[in-house]
PDB file of C-alpha atoms in Angstrom:
ATOM      1  CA  UNK A   1      -7.462   1.574 -20.000  1.00  0.00           C
ATOM      2  CA  UNK A   2      -6.147  -1.466 -17.930  1.00  0.00           C
ATOM      3  CA  UNK A   3      -4.942  -0.443 -14.099  1.00  0.00           C
ATOM      4  CA  UNK A   4      -1.160  -0.023 -13.460  1.00  0.00           C
ATOM      5  CA  UNK A   5       0.377  -2.987 -11.766  1.00  0.00           C
ATOM      6  CA  UNK A   6       3.460  -2.352  -9.780  1.00  0.00           C
ATOM      7  CA  UNK A   7       6.704  -4.743 -10.225  1.00  0.00           C
ATOM      8  CA  UNK A   8       8.077  -6.762  -7.840  1.00  0.00           C
ATOM      9  CA  UNK A   9      10.715  -4.562  -7.117  1.00  0.00           C
ATOM     10  CA  UNK A  10       8.312  -1.619  -6.998  1.00  0.00           C
ATOM     11  CA  UNK A  11       6.365  -3.252  -4.389  1.00  0.00           C
ATOM     12  CA  UNK A  12       9.417  -4.270  -2.322  1.00  0.00           C
ATOM     13  CA  UNK A  13      10.605  -0.551  -2.232  1.00  0.00           C
ATOM     14  CA  UNK A  14       7.200   0.845  -1.587  1.00  0.00           C
ATOM     15  CA  UNK A  15       6.975  -1.861   1.302  1.00  0.00           C
ATOM     16  CA  UNK A  16      10.343  -1.136   2.703  1.00  0.00           C
ATOM     17  CA  UNK A  17       9.475   2.532   2.777  1.00  0.00           C
ATOM     18  CA  UNK A  18       5.911   2.034   4.778  1.00  0.00           C
ATOM     19  CA  UNK A  19       7.895  -0.035   6.825  1.00  0.00           C
ATOM     20  CA  UNK A  20      10.696   2.617   7.501  1.00  0.00           C
ATOM     21  CA  UNK A  21       8.600   5.610   7.565  1.00  0.00           C
ATOM     22  CA  UNK A  22       5.301   4.707   8.804  1.00  0.00           C
ATOM     23  CA  UNK A  23       6.222   1.373  11.141  1.00  0.00           C
ATOM     24  CA  UNK A  24       4.075  -0.954   8.470  1.00  0.00           C
ATOM     25  CA  UNK A  25       6.551  -3.885   8.653  1.00  0.00           C
ATOM     26  CA  UNK A  26       4.510  -6.670   7.372  1.00  0.00           C
ATOM     27  CA  UNK A  27       5.115 -10.209   7.980  1.00  0.00           C
ATOM     28  CA  UNK A  28       7.529 -12.261   5.612  1.00  0.00           C
ATOM     29  CA  UNK A  29       4.243 -14.225   3.970  1.00  0.00           C
ATOM     30  CA  UNK A  30       2.176 -11.129   3.611  1.00  0.00           C
ATOM     31  CA  UNK A  31       5.342  -9.224   1.997  1.00  0.00           C
ATOM     32  CA  UNK A  32       5.929 -12.235  -0.293  1.00  0.00           C
ATOM     33  CA  UNK A  33       2.268 -12.626  -1.168  1.00  0.00           C
ATOM     34  CA  UNK A  34       1.776  -8.893  -1.978  1.00  0.00           C
ATOM     35  CA  UNK A  35       5.233  -8.497  -4.087  1.00  0.00           C
ATOM     36  CA  UNK A  36       4.290 -11.579  -5.991  1.00  0.00           C
ATOM     37  CA  UNK A  37       0.645 -10.732  -6.703  1.00  0.00           C
ATOM     38  CA  UNK A  38      -0.026  -7.022  -5.841  1.00  0.00           C
ATOM     39  CA  UNK A  39      -3.700  -5.515  -6.192  1.00  0.00           C
ATOM     40  CA  UNK A  40      -3.970  -2.937  -9.442  1.00  0.00           C
ATOM     41  CA  UNK A  41      -5.325  -0.427  -7.335  1.00  0.00           C
ATOM     42  CA  UNK A  42      -4.449   2.204  -4.654  1.00  0.00           C
ATOM     43  CA  UNK A  43      -7.102   1.658  -2.731  1.00  0.00           C
ATOM     44  CA  UNK A  44      -6.902  -2.090  -2.684  1.00  0.00           C
ATOM     45  CA  UNK A  45      -3.166  -2.176  -2.335  1.00  0.00           C
ATOM     46  CA  UNK A  46      -3.774   0.316   0.495  1.00  0.00           C
ATOM     47  CA  UNK A  47      -6.352  -1.944   2.148  1.00  0.00           C
ATOM     48  CA  UNK A  48      -4.058  -5.253   1.591  1.00  0.00           C
ATOM     49  CA  UNK A  49      -1.515  -3.440   3.489  1.00  0.00           C
ATOM     50  CA  UNK A  50      -3.891  -2.875   6.704  1.00  0.00           C
ATOM     51  CA  UNK A  51      -5.348  -6.338   6.317  1.00  0.00           C
ATOM     52  CA  UNK A  52      -1.776  -7.173   6.558  1.00  0.00           C
ATOM     53  CA  UNK A  53      -1.228  -5.329   9.644  1.00  0.00           C
ATOM     54  CA  UNK A  54      -4.237  -6.696  11.359  1.00  0.00           C
ATOM     55  CA  UNK A  55      -5.841  -3.293  11.324  1.00  0.00           C
ATOM     56  CA  UNK A  56      -8.770  -1.554  10.274  1.00  0.00           C
ATOM     57  CA  UNK A  57      -8.394   1.308   8.277  1.00  0.00           C
ATOM     58  CA  UNK A  58     -11.657   3.190   9.185  1.00  0.00           C
ATOM     59  CA  UNK A  59     -10.267   3.402  12.835  1.00  0.00           C
ATOM     60  CA  UNK A  60      -7.297   5.071  11.410  1.00  0.00           C
ATOM     61  CA  UNK A  61      -8.031   7.742   9.246  1.00  0.00           C
ATOM     62  CA  UNK A  62      -5.164   9.630   9.008  1.00  0.00           C
ATOM     63  CA  UNK A  63      -2.611   6.697   8.844  1.00  0.00           C
ATOM     64  CA  UNK A  64      -4.721   5.506   6.218  1.00  0.00           C
ATOM     65  CA  UNK A  65      -4.172   8.615   4.724  1.00  0.00           C
ATOM     66  CA  UNK A  66      -0.401   8.485   5.146  1.00  0.00           C
ATOM     67  CA  UNK A  67      -0.407   4.884   3.849  1.00  0.00           C
ATOM     68  CA  UNK A  68      -2.403   5.636   0.829  1.00  0.00           C
ATOM     69  CA  UNK A  69      -0.426   8.582  -0.308  1.00  0.00           C
ATOM     70  CA  UNK A  70       2.790   6.648  -0.556  1.00  0.00           C
ATOM     71  CA  UNK A  71       0.870   3.574  -2.053  1.00  0.00           C
ATOM     72  CA  UNK A  72      -0.479   6.273  -4.687  1.00  0.00           C
ATOM     73  CA  UNK A  73       2.765   7.640  -5.380  1.00  0.00           C
ATOM     74  CA  UNK A  74       4.306   4.302  -6.393  1.00  0.00           C
ATOM     75  CA  UNK A  75       1.418   3.790  -8.756  1.00  0.00           C
ATOM     76  CA  UNK A  76       2.162   7.086 -10.011  1.00  0.00           C
ATOM     77  CA  UNK A  77      -1.131   8.801  -9.284  1.00  0.00           C
ATOM     78  CA  UNK A  78      -1.909  12.173  -7.750  1.00  0.00           C
ATOM     79  CA  UNK A  79      -1.891  12.002  -4.105  1.00  0.00           C
ATOM     80  CA  UNK A  80      -4.825  14.413  -3.425  1.00  0.00           C
ATOM     81  CA  UNK A  81      -7.253  12.211  -4.680  1.00  0.00           C
ATOM     82  CA  UNK A  82     -10.603  11.675  -2.276  1.00  0.00           C
ATOM     83  CA  UNK A  83     -10.333   8.134  -0.740  1.00  0.00           C
ATOM     84  CA  UNK A  84     -13.386   6.146  -1.306  1.00  0.00           C
ATOM     85  CA  UNK A  85     -13.279   4.216   1.956  1.00  0.00           C
TER      86      UNK A  85
END
């Protein structure tokens, strides 16, 4: 089964929610890059958001979980999965 891929519109909405609700307001170039070529996996997308923010996910496990939950919801995945990081 092929992994889900978010449309550019879905990525834009997700990134807006991450900015407004969690303070992850990405620089325009990173926003555009994720919108135009989003990772196809919940964990990869979440990691890309943290990289774009210049943050190490392992140093912010609670925040990582919050971001991952929103990303998983956008991908239509259950949000209670254990993280692999």
